[in-house]
Amino acid sequence: MGVRVFFAVKLVEPIYSIIETVLLNLQQKLSIPIRWSAAENLHVTLAFLGQIEAEDIERLIQYASLELENQRAFYLKFQRLKLFPNKRHPRIISLGVASNPNLNAMAAGLKQAILNLNYSIETRPFRAHLTLGRIKNVHPTDDLLEPIALPFIPPMPVKEIHLLKSRPSQTCSDYTSLAQFALN
C-alpha cells in the first residue's frame, strides 16, 4: 500500500508562534471560505513525492541522507503574504520565502534522491513558500491581502530537514515525521 510523503522544513520557535499569530489574524480578517492550515502542520515543502511504496521508504531515506550529508545549516527569510496562482483567481494564501541558494540546492538534491528511486518529480520551478490556507471558489474584486500587515518575522534557523508522511482528510492533513536529517 502506498504512503504519501514529502520533504519539508518545519517551523521552530519563536517563528512558529509569530506565524501562528499571523494565521489567527488572517482567520479573523478574511470572511471568505478558506480551509486554513493547522498551525502545528505549517512547513516549507522542499520536494513532494505523493504516493510511494512503503518498501521504498528506507532507500529514499538513504538517498536523501547522501544528498544532504554535506549541506550546511542556514537561515530562511520570510517575505510577504501572497496569493497563488494570482490575485484574480486565488487558490492558496501563502507566506513567501526569500530565494536561498542552500534551500534551492537541497530541493534539487532531494529531487535527485526521488529520481534515483524512479519516482516522478514536480517539473515546475521550485518556489519556497508556507501555505497558510486554501481558498474555495472565490473571485475577489480587490486584493484580499492588501489591508493585512505582517509583524516582523526574524530569519529562521534551519538545522534539519524532515521526511513527512501525510494523511489528508476533509478538514486538515495529519503529518508524521518518518526521518530527520541534521544539517552541518
mmCIF file with all atom_site columns, C-alpha atoms in Angstrom:
data_model
loop_
_atom_site.group_PDB
_atom_site.id
_atom_site.type_symbol
_atom_site.label_atom_id
_atom_site.label_alt_id
_atom_site.label_comp_id
_atom_site.label_asym_id
_atom_site.label_entity_id
_atom_site.label_seq_id
_atom_site.pdbx_PDB_ins_code
_atom_site.Cartn_x
_atom_site.Cartn_y
_atom_site.Cartn_z
_atom_site.occupancy
_atom_site.B_iso_or_equiv
_atom_site.pdbx_formal_charge
_atom_site.auth_seq_id
_atom_site.auth_comp_id
_atom_site.auth_asym_id
_atom_site.auth_atom_id
_atom_site.pdbx_PDB_model_num
ATOM 1   C CA . MET A 1 1   ? 0.000   0.000  0.000   1.00 0.00 ? 1   MET A CA 1
ATOM 2   C CA . GLY A 1 2   ? 1.275   3.478  -0.873  1.00 0.00 ? 2   GLY A CA 1
ATOM 3   C CA . VAL A 1 3   ? 2.328   6.144  1.595   1.00 0.00 ? 3   VAL A CA 1
ATOM 4   C CA . ARG A 1 4   ? 2.037   9.860  0.779   1.00 0.00 ? 4   ARG A CA 1
ATOM 5   C CA . VAL A 1 5   ? 5.351   11.578 1.654   1.00 0.00 ? 5   VAL A CA 1
ATOM 6   C CA . PHE A 1 6   ? 7.302   14.793 1.150   1.00 0.00 ? 6   PHE A CA 1
ATOM 7   C CA . PHE A 1 7   ? 10.450  16.558 2.371   1.00 0.00 ? 7   PHE A CA 1
ATOM 8   C CA . ALA A 1 8   ? 9.996   19.759 4.365   1.00 0.00 ? 8   ALA A CA 1
ATOM 9   C CA . VAL A 1 9   ? 11.408  22.351 6.719   1.00 0.00 ? 9   VAL A CA 1
ATOM 10  C CA . LYS A 1 10  ? 9.316   22.551 9.898   1.00 0.00 ? 10  LYS A CA 1
ATOM 11  C CA . LEU A 1 11  ? 8.877   25.800 11.798  1.00 0.00 ? 11  LEU A CA 1
ATOM 12  C CA . VAL A 1 12  ? 10.802  26.358 15.031  1.00 0.00 ? 12  VAL A CA 1
ATOM 13  C CA . GLU A 1 13  ? 10.244  28.785 17.909  1.00 0.00 ? 13  GLU A CA 1
ATOM 14  C CA . PRO A 1 14  ? 9.903   31.745 18.032  1.00 0.00 ? 14  PRO A CA 1
ATOM 15  C CA . ILE A 1 15  ? 8.935   31.721 14.337  1.00 0.00 ? 15  ILE A CA 1
ATOM 16  C CA . TYR A 1 16  ? 6.192   29.173 14.934  1.00 0.00 ? 16  TYR A CA 1
ATOM 17  C CA . SER A 1 17  ? 4.435   31.447 17.462  1.00 0.00 ? 17  SER A CA 1
ATOM 18  C CA . ILE A 1 18  ? 4.767   34.531 15.254  1.00 0.00 ? 18  ILE A CA 1
ATOM 19  C CA . ILE A 1 19  ? 3.320   32.776 12.215  1.00 0.00 ? 19  ILE A CA 1
ATOM 20  C CA . GLU A 1 20  ? 0.586   31.177 14.321  1.00 0.00 ? 20  GLU A CA 1
ATOM 21  C CA . THR A 1 21  ? -0.424  34.747 15.278  1.00 0.00 ? 21  THR A CA 1
ATOM 22  C CA . VAL A 1 22  ? -0.385  35.756 11.584  1.00 0.00 ? 22  VAL A CA 1
ATOM 23  C CA . LEU A 1 23  ? -2.623  32.784 10.804  1.00 0.00 ? 23  LEU A CA 1
ATOM 24  C CA . LEU A 1 24  ? -5.104  33.705 13.567  1.00 0.00 ? 24  LEU A CA 1
ATOM 25  C CA . ASN A 1 25  ? -5.127  37.326 12.355  1.00 0.00 ? 25  ASN A CA 1
ATOM 26  C CA . LEU A 1 26  ? -5.910  36.210 8.796   1.00 0.00 ? 26  LEU A CA 1
ATOM 27  C CA . GLN A 1 27  ? -8.706  33.952 10.019  1.00 0.00 ? 27  GLN A CA 1
ATOM 28  C CA . GLN A 1 28  ? -10.315 36.905 11.811  1.00 0.00 ? 28  GLN A CA 1
ATOM 29  C CA . LYS A 1 29  ? -9.928  39.396 8.944   1.00 0.00 ? 29  LYS A CA 1
ATOM 30  C CA . LEU A 1 30  ? -10.886 37.273 5.934   1.00 0.00 ? 30  LEU A CA 1
ATOM 31  C CA . SER A 1 31  ? -14.513 36.215 5.795   1.00 0.00 ? 31  SER A CA 1
ATOM 32  C CA . ILE A 1 32  ? -14.368 34.175 2.584   1.00 0.00 ? 32  ILE A CA 1
ATOM 33  C CA . PRO A 1 33  ? -14.440 30.348 2.550   1.00 0.00 ? 33  PRO A CA 1
ATOM 34  C CA . ILE A 1 34  ? -10.887 29.213 3.305   1.00 0.00 ? 34  ILE A CA 1
ATOM 35  C CA . ARG A 1 35  ? -9.612  25.865 4.567   1.00 0.00 ? 35  ARG A CA 1
ATOM 36  C CA . TRP A 1 36  ? -6.889  27.047 6.929   1.00 0.00 ? 36  TRP A CA 1
ATOM 37  C CA . SER A 1 37  ? -3.711  25.093 7.580   1.00 0.00 ? 37  SER A CA 1
ATOM 38  C CA . ALA A 1 38  ? -3.413  23.832 11.145  1.00 0.00 ? 38  ALA A CA 1
ATOM 39  C CA . ALA A 1 39  ? -0.654  25.823 12.854  1.00 0.00 ? 39  ALA A CA 1
ATOM 40  C CA . GLU A 1 40  ? 1.119   22.650 14.008  1.00 0.00 ? 40  GLU A CA 1
ATOM 41  C CA . ASN A 1 41  ? 1.318   21.474 10.367  1.00 0.00 ? 41  ASN A CA 1
ATOM 42  C CA . LEU A 1 42  ? 2.945   24.587 8.892   1.00 0.00 ? 42  LEU A CA 1
ATOM 43  C CA . HIS A 1 43  ? 6.059   23.791 6.857   1.00 0.00 ? 43  HIS A CA 1
ATOM 44  C CA . VAL A 1 44  ? 8.023   24.719 3.738   1.00 0.00 ? 44  VAL A CA 1
ATOM 45  C CA . THR A 1 45  ? 7.886   21.863 1.230   1.00 0.00 ? 45  THR A CA 1
ATOM 46  C CA . LEU A 1 46  ? 11.202  21.066 -0.481  1.00 0.00 ? 46  LEU A CA 1
ATOM 47  C CA . ALA A 1 47  ? 10.126  18.078 -2.584  1.00 0.00 ? 47  ALA A CA 1
ATOM 48  C CA . PHE A 1 48  ? 6.772   16.305 -2.843  1.00 0.00 ? 48  PHE A CA 1
ATOM 49  C CA . LEU A 1 49  ? 6.553   12.667 -3.865  1.00 0.00 ? 49  LEU A CA 1
ATOM 50  C CA . GLY A 1 50  ? 2.889   11.878 -3.471  1.00 0.00 ? 50  GLY A CA 1
ATOM 51  C CA . GLN A 1 51  ? 2.337   8.131  -3.130  1.00 0.00 ? 51  GLN A CA 1
ATOM 52  C CA . ILE A 1 52  ? 5.397   5.942  -2.631  1.00 0.00 ? 52  ILE A CA 1
ATOM 53  C CA . GLU A 1 53  ? 5.533   2.228  -1.890  1.00 0.00 ? 53  GLU A CA 1
ATOM 54  C CA . ALA A 1 54  ? 6.186   1.608  1.812   1.00 0.00 ? 54  ALA A CA 1
ATOM 55  C CA . GLU A 1 55  ? 9.114   -0.694 0.998   1.00 0.00 ? 55  GLU A CA 1
ATOM 56  C CA . ASP A 1 56  ? 10.888  2.203  -0.804  1.00 0.00 ? 56  ASP A CA 1
ATOM 57  C CA . ILE A 1 57  ? 10.955  4.489  2.237   1.00 0.00 ? 57  ILE A CA 1
ATOM 58  C CA . GLU A 1 58  ? 14.224  3.115  3.671   1.00 0.00 ? 58  GLU A CA 1
ATOM 59  C CA . ARG A 1 59  ? 16.009  3.519  0.325   1.00 0.00 ? 59  ARG A CA 1
ATOM 60  C CA . LEU A 1 60  ? 14.568  7.026  -0.032  1.00 0.00 ? 60  LEU A CA 1
ATOM 61  C CA . ILE A 1 61  ? 15.981  7.898  3.400   1.00 0.00 ? 61  ILE A CA 1
ATOM 62  C CA . GLN A 1 62  ? 19.399  6.524  2.352   1.00 0.00 ? 62  GLN A CA 1
ATOM 63  C CA . TYR A 1 63  ? 19.416  8.506  -0.922  1.00 0.00 ? 63  TYR A CA 1
ATOM 64  C CA . ALA A 1 64  ? 18.253  11.665 0.870   1.00 0.00 ? 64  ALA A CA 1
ATOM 65  C CA . SER A 1 65  ? 20.981  11.223 3.513   1.00 0.00 ? 65  SER A CA 1
ATOM 66  C CA . LEU A 1 66  ? 23.601  11.111 0.762   1.00 0.00 ? 66  LEU A CA 1
ATOM 67  C CA . GLU A 1 67  ? 22.187  14.230 -0.906  1.00 0.00 ? 67  GLU A CA 1
ATOM 68  C CA . LEU A 1 68  ? 22.015  16.162 2.370   1.00 0.00 ? 68  LEU A CA 1
ATOM 69  C CA . GLU A 1 69  ? 25.205  14.969 4.123   1.00 0.00 ? 69  GLU A CA 1
ATOM 70  C CA . ASN A 1 70  ? 27.291  18.000 3.111   1.00 0.00 ? 70  ASN A CA 1
ATOM 71  C CA . GLN A 1 71  ? 24.544  20.601 3.362   1.00 0.00 ? 71  GLN A CA 1
ATOM 72  C CA . ARG A 1 72  ? 25.031  23.352 5.885   1.00 0.00 ? 72  ARG A CA 1
ATOM 73  C CA . ALA A 1 73  ? 22.510  24.866 8.276   1.00 0.00 ? 73  ALA A CA 1
ATOM 74  C CA . PHE A 1 74  ? 21.186  28.230 7.088   1.00 0.00 ? 74  PHE A CA 1
ATOM 75  C CA . TYR A 1 75  ? 18.513  30.852 7.730   1.00 0.00 ? 75  TYR A CA 1
ATOM 76  C CA . LEU A 1 76  ? 15.143  31.191 5.999   1.00 0.00 ? 76  LEU A CA 1
ATOM 77  C CA . LYS A 1 77  ? 13.813  34.692 5.480   1.00 0.00 ? 77  LYS A CA 1
ATOM 78  C CA . PHE A 1 78  ? 10.063  35.074 5.210   1.00 0.00 ? 78  PHE A CA 1
ATOM 79  C CA . GLN A 1 79  ? 8.641   37.743 2.924   1.00 0.00 ? 79  GLN A CA 1
ATOM 80  C CA . ARG A 1 80  ? 5.126   38.993 2.249   1.00 0.00 ? 80  ARG A CA 1
ATOM 81  C CA . LEU A 1 81  ? 1.749   37.320 2.013   1.00 0.00 ? 81  LEU A CA 1
ATOM 82  C CA . LYS A 1 82  ? 0.970   36.025 -1.483  1.00 0.00 ? 82  LYS A CA 1
ATOM 83  C CA . LEU A 1 83  ? -1.944  34.600 -3.434  1.00 0.00 ? 83  LEU A CA 1
ATOM 84  C CA . PHE A 1 84  ? -1.408  31.633 -5.799  1.00 0.00 ? 84  PHE A CA 1
ATOM 85  C CA . PRO A 1 85  ? -1.702  31.374 -8.704  1.00 0.00 ? 85  PRO A CA 1
ATOM 86  C CA . ASN A 1 86  ? -2.747  35.063 -8.906  1.00 0.00 ? 86  ASN A CA 1
ATOM 87  C CA . LYS A 1 87  ? -4.886  37.760 -7.247  1.00 0.00 ? 87  LYS A CA 1
ATOM 88  C CA . ARG A 1 88  ? -7.859  37.364 -9.600  1.00 0.00 ? 88  ARG A CA 1
ATOM 89  C CA . HIS A 1 89  ? -8.274  33.607 -9.151  1.00 0.00 ? 89  HIS A CA 1
ATOM 90  C CA . PRO A 1 90  ? -6.571  32.795 -5.855  1.00 0.00 ? 90  PRO A CA 1
ATOM 91  C CA . ARG A 1 91  ? -6.482  29.225 -4.608  1.00 0.00 ? 91  ARG A CA 1
ATOM 92  C CA . ILE A 1 92  ? -3.790  29.494 -1.937  1.00 0.00 ? 92  ILE A CA 1
ATOM 93  C CA . ILE A 1 93  ? -2.771  32.101 0.630   1.00 0.00 ? 93  ILE A CA 1
ATOM 94  C CA . SER A 1 94  ? 0.903   31.716 1.436   1.00 0.00 ? 94  SER A CA 1
ATOM 95  C CA . LEU A 1 95  ? 3.807   33.418 3.114   1.00 0.00 ? 95  LEU A CA 1
ATOM 96  C CA . GLY A 1 96  ? 6.671   33.873 0.682   1.00 0.00 ? 96  GLY A CA 1
ATOM 97  C CA . VAL A 1 97  ? 10.190  32.680 1.429   1.00 0.00 ? 97  VAL A CA 1
ATOM 98  C CA . ALA A 1 98  ? 13.199  34.575 0.051   1.00 0.00 ? 98  ALA A CA 1
ATOM 99  C CA . SER A 1 99  ? 15.262  32.718 -2.523  1.00 0.00 ? 99  SER A CA 1
ATOM 100 C CA . ASN A 1 100 ? 18.159  30.972 -0.815  1.00 0.00 ? 100 ASN A CA 1
ATOM 101 C CA . PRO A 1 101 ? 20.978  29.051 -2.545  1.00 0.00 ? 101 PRO A CA 1
ATOM 102 C CA . ASN A 1 102 ? 21.176  26.459 0.274   1.00 0.00 ? 102 ASN A CA 1
ATOM 103 C CA . LEU A 1 103 ? 17.431  25.832 0.166   1.00 0.00 ? 103 LEU A CA 1
ATOM 104 C CA . ASN A 1 104 ? 17.465  25.587 -3.634  1.00 0.00 ? 104 ASN A CA 1
ATOM 105 C CA . ALA A 1 105 ? 20.398  23.144 -3.546  1.00 0.00 ? 105 ALA A CA 1
ATOM 106 C CA . MET A 1 106 ? 18.598  20.957 -1.011  1.00 0.00 ? 106 MET A CA 1
ATOM 107 C CA . ALA A 1 107 ? 15.402  20.935 -3.061  1.00 0.00 ? 107 ALA A CA 1
ATOM 108 C CA . ALA A 1 108 ? 17.397  19.922 -6.159  1.00 0.00 ? 108 ALA A CA 1
ATOM 109 C CA . GLY A 1 109 ? 19.292  17.231 -4.229  1.00 0.00 ? 109 GLY A CA 1
ATOM 110 C CA . LEU A 1 110 ? 16.094  15.781 -2.792  1.00 0.00 ? 110 LEU A CA 1
ATOM 111 C CA . LYS A 1 111 ? 14.541  15.700 -6.257  1.00 0.00 ? 111 LYS A CA 1
ATOM 112 C CA . GLN A 1 112 ? 17.574  13.690 -7.359  1.00 0.00 ? 112 GLN A CA 1
ATOM 113 C CA . ALA A 1 113 ? 17.038  11.265 -4.465  1.00 0.00 ? 113 ALA A CA 1
ATOM 114 C CA . ILE A 1 114 ? 13.447  10.805 -5.663  1.00 0.00 ? 114 ILE A CA 1
ATOM 115 C CA . LEU A 1 115 ? 14.578  10.242 -9.260  1.00 0.00 ? 115 LEU A CA 1
ATOM 116 C CA . ASN A 1 116 ? 17.079  7.620  -8.037  1.00 0.00 ? 116 ASN A CA 1
ATOM 117 C CA . LEU A 1 117 ? 14.057  5.570  -6.921  1.00 0.00 ? 117 LEU A CA 1
ATOM 118 C CA . ASN A 1 118 ? 12.365  6.063  -10.311 1.00 0.00 ? 118 ASN A CA 1
ATOM 119 C CA . TYR A 1 119 ? 9.536   8.193  -8.935  1.00 0.00 ? 119 TYR A CA 1
ATOM 120 C CA . SER A 1 120 ? 8.410   11.261 -10.843 1.00 0.00 ? 120 SER A CA 1
ATOM 121 C CA . ILE A 1 121 ? 9.145   14.744 -9.532  1.00 0.00 ? 121 ILE A CA 1
ATOM 122 C CA . GLU A 1 122 ? 7.484   18.125 -9.741  1.00 0.00 ? 122 GLU A CA 1
ATOM 123 C CA . THR A 1 123 ? 8.517   19.785 -13.014 1.00 0.00 ? 123 THR A CA 1
ATOM 124 C CA . ARG A 1 124 ? 7.584   23.352 -12.126 1.00 0.00 ? 124 ARG A CA 1
ATOM 125 C CA . PRO A 1 125 ? 10.407  25.544 -10.802 1.00 0.00 ? 125 PRO A CA 1
ATOM 126 C CA . PHE A 1 126 ? 10.904  25.357 -7.040  1.00 0.00 ? 126 PHE A CA 1
ATOM 127 C CA . ARG A 1 127 ? 9.342   28.341 -5.226  1.00 0.00 ? 127 ARG A CA 1
ATOM 128 C CA . ALA A 1 128 ? 9.616   28.097 -1.463  1.00 0.00 ? 128 ALA A CA 1
ATOM 129 C CA . HIS A 1 129 ? 6.529   29.209 0.443   1.00 0.00 ? 129 HIS A CA 1
ATOM 130 C CA . LEU A 1 130 ? 4.488   28.465 3.526   1.00 0.00 ? 130 LEU A CA 1
ATOM 131 C CA . THR A 1 131 ? 0.866   27.545 2.697   1.00 0.00 ? 131 THR A CA 1
ATOM 132 C CA . LEU A 1 132 ? -1.475  29.213 5.195   1.00 0.00 ? 132 LEU A CA 1
ATOM 133 C CA . GLY A 1 133 ? -4.819  28.366 3.627   1.00 0.00 ? 133 GLY A CA 1
ATOM 134 C CA . ARG A 1 134 ? -6.677  27.075 0.573   1.00 0.00 ? 134 ARG A CA 1
ATOM 135 C CA . ILE A 1 135 ? -9.331  29.365 -0.880  1.00 0.00 ? 135 ILE A CA 1
ATOM 136 C CA . LYS A 1 136 ? -12.615 27.822 -2.014  1.00 0.00 ? 136 LYS A CA 1
ATOM 137 C CA . ASN A 1 137 ? -14.149 29.170 -5.262  1.00 0.00 ? 137 ASN A CA 1
ATOM 138 C CA . VAL A 1 138 ? -13.768 32.893 -4.615  1.00 0.00 ? 138 VAL A CA 1
ATOM 139 C CA . HIS A 1 139 ? -13.031 35.526 -7.241  1.00 0.00 ? 139 HIS A CA 1
ATOM 140 C CA . PRO A 1 140 ? -12.355 38.712 -5.269  1.00 0.00 ? 140 PRO A CA 1
ATOM 141 C CA . THR A 1 141 ? -12.707 42.119 -6.867  1.00 0.00 ? 141 THR A CA 1
ATOM 142 C CA . ASP A 1 142 ? -9.763  43.560 -4.954  1.00 0.00 ? 142 ASP A CA 1
ATOM 143 C CA . ASP A 1 143 ? -6.599  42.355 -3.272  1.00 0.00 ? 143 ASP A CA 1
ATOM 144 C CA . LEU A 1 144 ? -7.671  40.263 -0.272  1.00 0.00 ? 144 LEU A CA 1
ATOM 145 C CA . LEU A 1 145 ? -4.349  40.738 1.484   1.00 0.00 ? 145 LEU A CA 1
ATOM 146 C CA . GLU A 1 146 ? -3.814  44.467 0.975   1.00 0.00 ? 146 GLU A CA 1
ATOM 147 C CA . PRO A 1 147 ? -5.142  45.603 4.380   1.00 0.00 ? 147 PRO A CA 1
ATOM 148 C CA . ILE A 1 148 ? -3.229  42.943 6.324   1.00 0.00 ? 148 ILE A CA 1
ATOM 149 C CA . ALA A 1 149 ? 0.059   43.966 7.926   1.00 0.00 ? 149 ALA A CA 1
ATOM 150 C CA . LEU A 1 150 ? 2.649   41.398 8.947   1.00 0.00 ? 150 LEU A CA 1
ATOM 151 C CA . PRO A 1 151 ? 4.639   41.611 12.165  1.00 0.00 ? 151 PRO A CA 1
ATOM 152 C CA . PHE A 1 152 ? 8.420   41.449 11.966  1.00 0.00 ? 152 PHE A CA 1
ATOM 153 C CA . ILE A 1 153 ? 9.455   37.848 11.340  1.00 0.00 ? 153 ILE A CA 1
ATOM 154 C CA . PRO A 1 154 ? 13.151  37.284 12.086  1.00 0.00 ? 154 PRO A CA 1
ATOM 155 C CA . PRO A 1 155 ? 15.173  34.873 9.935   1.00 0.00 ? 155 PRO A CA 1
ATOM 156 C CA . MET A 1 156 ? 14.565  31.274 10.990  1.00 0.00 ? 156 MET A CA 1
ATOM 157 C CA . PRO A 1 157 ? 17.494  28.895 11.522  1.00 0.00 ? 157 PRO A CA 1
ATOM 158 C CA . VAL A 1 158 ? 17.152  25.679 9.530   1.00 0.00 ? 158 VAL A CA 1
ATOM 159 C CA . LYS A 1 159 ? 19.155  22.901 11.163  1.00 0.00 ? 159 LYS A CA 1
ATOM 160 C CA . GLU A 1 160 ? 17.238  19.861 9.928   1.00 0.00 ? 160 GLU A CA 1
ATOM 161 C CA . ILE A 1 161 ? 15.042  18.580 7.123   1.00 0.00 ? 161 ILE A CA 1
ATOM 162 C CA . HIS A 1 162 ? 12.139  16.182 7.667   1.00 0.00 ? 162 HIS A CA 1
ATOM 163 C CA . LEU A 1 163 ? 10.643  13.401 5.598   1.00 0.00 ? 163 LEU A CA 1
ATOM 164 C CA . LEU A 1 164 ? 6.951   13.662 6.459   1.00 0.00 ? 164 LEU A CA 1
ATOM 165 C CA . LYS A 1 165 ? 4.114   11.222 5.924   1.00 0.00 ? 165 LYS A CA 1
ATOM 166 C CA . SER A 1 166 ? 0.812   12.886 5.104   1.00 0.00 ? 166 SER A CA 1
ATOM 167 C CA . ARG A 1 167 ? -2.685  11.580 5.755   1.00 0.00 ? 167 ARG A CA 1
ATOM 168 C CA . PRO A 1 168 ? -5.124  14.061 4.180   1.00 0.00 ? 168 PRO A CA 1
ATOM 169 C CA . SER A 1 169 ? -8.698  14.400 5.413   1.00 0.00 ? 169 SER A CA 1
ATOM 170 C CA . GLN A 1 170 ? -11.670 16.671 4.686   1.00 0.00 ? 170 GLN A CA 1
ATOM 171 C CA . THR A 1 171 ? -10.699 19.142 7.411   1.00 0.00 ? 171 THR A CA 1
ATOM 172 C CA . CYS A 1 172 ? -6.879  19.035 7.514   1.00 0.00 ? 172 CYS A CA 1
ATOM 173 C CA . SER A 1 173 ? -3.924  16.744 6.950   1.00 0.00 ? 173 SER A CA 1
ATOM 174 C CA . ASP A 1 174 ? -2.116  14.800 9.656   1.00 0.00 ? 174 ASP A CA 1
ATOM 175 C CA . TYR A 1 175 ? 1.696   14.752 9.349   1.00 0.00 ? 175 TYR A CA 1
ATOM 176 C CA . THR A 1 176 ? 4.100   12.263 10.910  1.00 0.00 ? 176 THR A CA 1
ATOM 177 C CA . SER A 1 177 ? 7.887   12.617 10.714  1.00 0.00 ? 177 SER A CA 1
ATOM 178 C CA . LEU A 1 178 ? 9.446   9.457  9.227   1.00 0.00 ? 178 LEU A CA 1
ATOM 179 C CA . ALA A 1 179 ? 13.030  10.749 9.257   1.00 0.00 ? 179 ALA A CA 1
ATOM 180 C CA . GLN A 1 180 ? 15.060  13.794 10.247  1.00 0.00 ? 180 GLN A CA 1
ATOM 181 C CA . PHE A 1 181 ? 18.250  14.885 8.504   1.00 0.00 ? 181 PHE A CA 1
ATOM 182 C CA . ALA A 1 182 ? 20.569  17.099 10.564  1.00 0.00 ? 182 ALA A CA 1
ATOM 183 C CA . LEU A 1 183 ? 22.458  19.790 8.654   1.00 0.00 ? 183 LEU A CA 1
ATOM 184 C CA . ASN A 1 184 ? 26.106  20.682 9.358   1.00 0.00 ? 184 ASN A CA 1
#
